[in-house]
Amino acid sequence: MKLIPFENTWPYEKMGEDIYIEECPYCRETNVLTNMKLEHLEQAKDSIKTRVVMPCCHATMIVADADDDYFWTTERLR
């Protein structure tokens, strides 16, 4: 498996069953509640590509992997 560079990561927070991003990497909106469900987060943690559409600007983030703190995406975000 090819390693994903840290530039392709974005932090997220899980609060209850909700998944938040502190700042959207595309439009810079703050405290964004994503449409991602816990089952999709678990799939991402299993390295199943998961699509997250940002409700603030409708940009699409493809999550290739996830851990407890970061989404590891297919594009450079930093």
C-alpha angles and dihedrals in degrees: 000000000000114000116244113229119239089243086071095060132098126186122238137181128219116211112179105308094337126096117208134187114208092215130008109241091215107045101010094236109160130233097013118188105213126213090235117126125211091251090057091049090053090050090051089050087055089055095255109144110248128191118222118189112203109231092208100059104001092240115150123233117195109210110204094179140352139201130187093285111022143045109222104211138192093242138055110262102168 
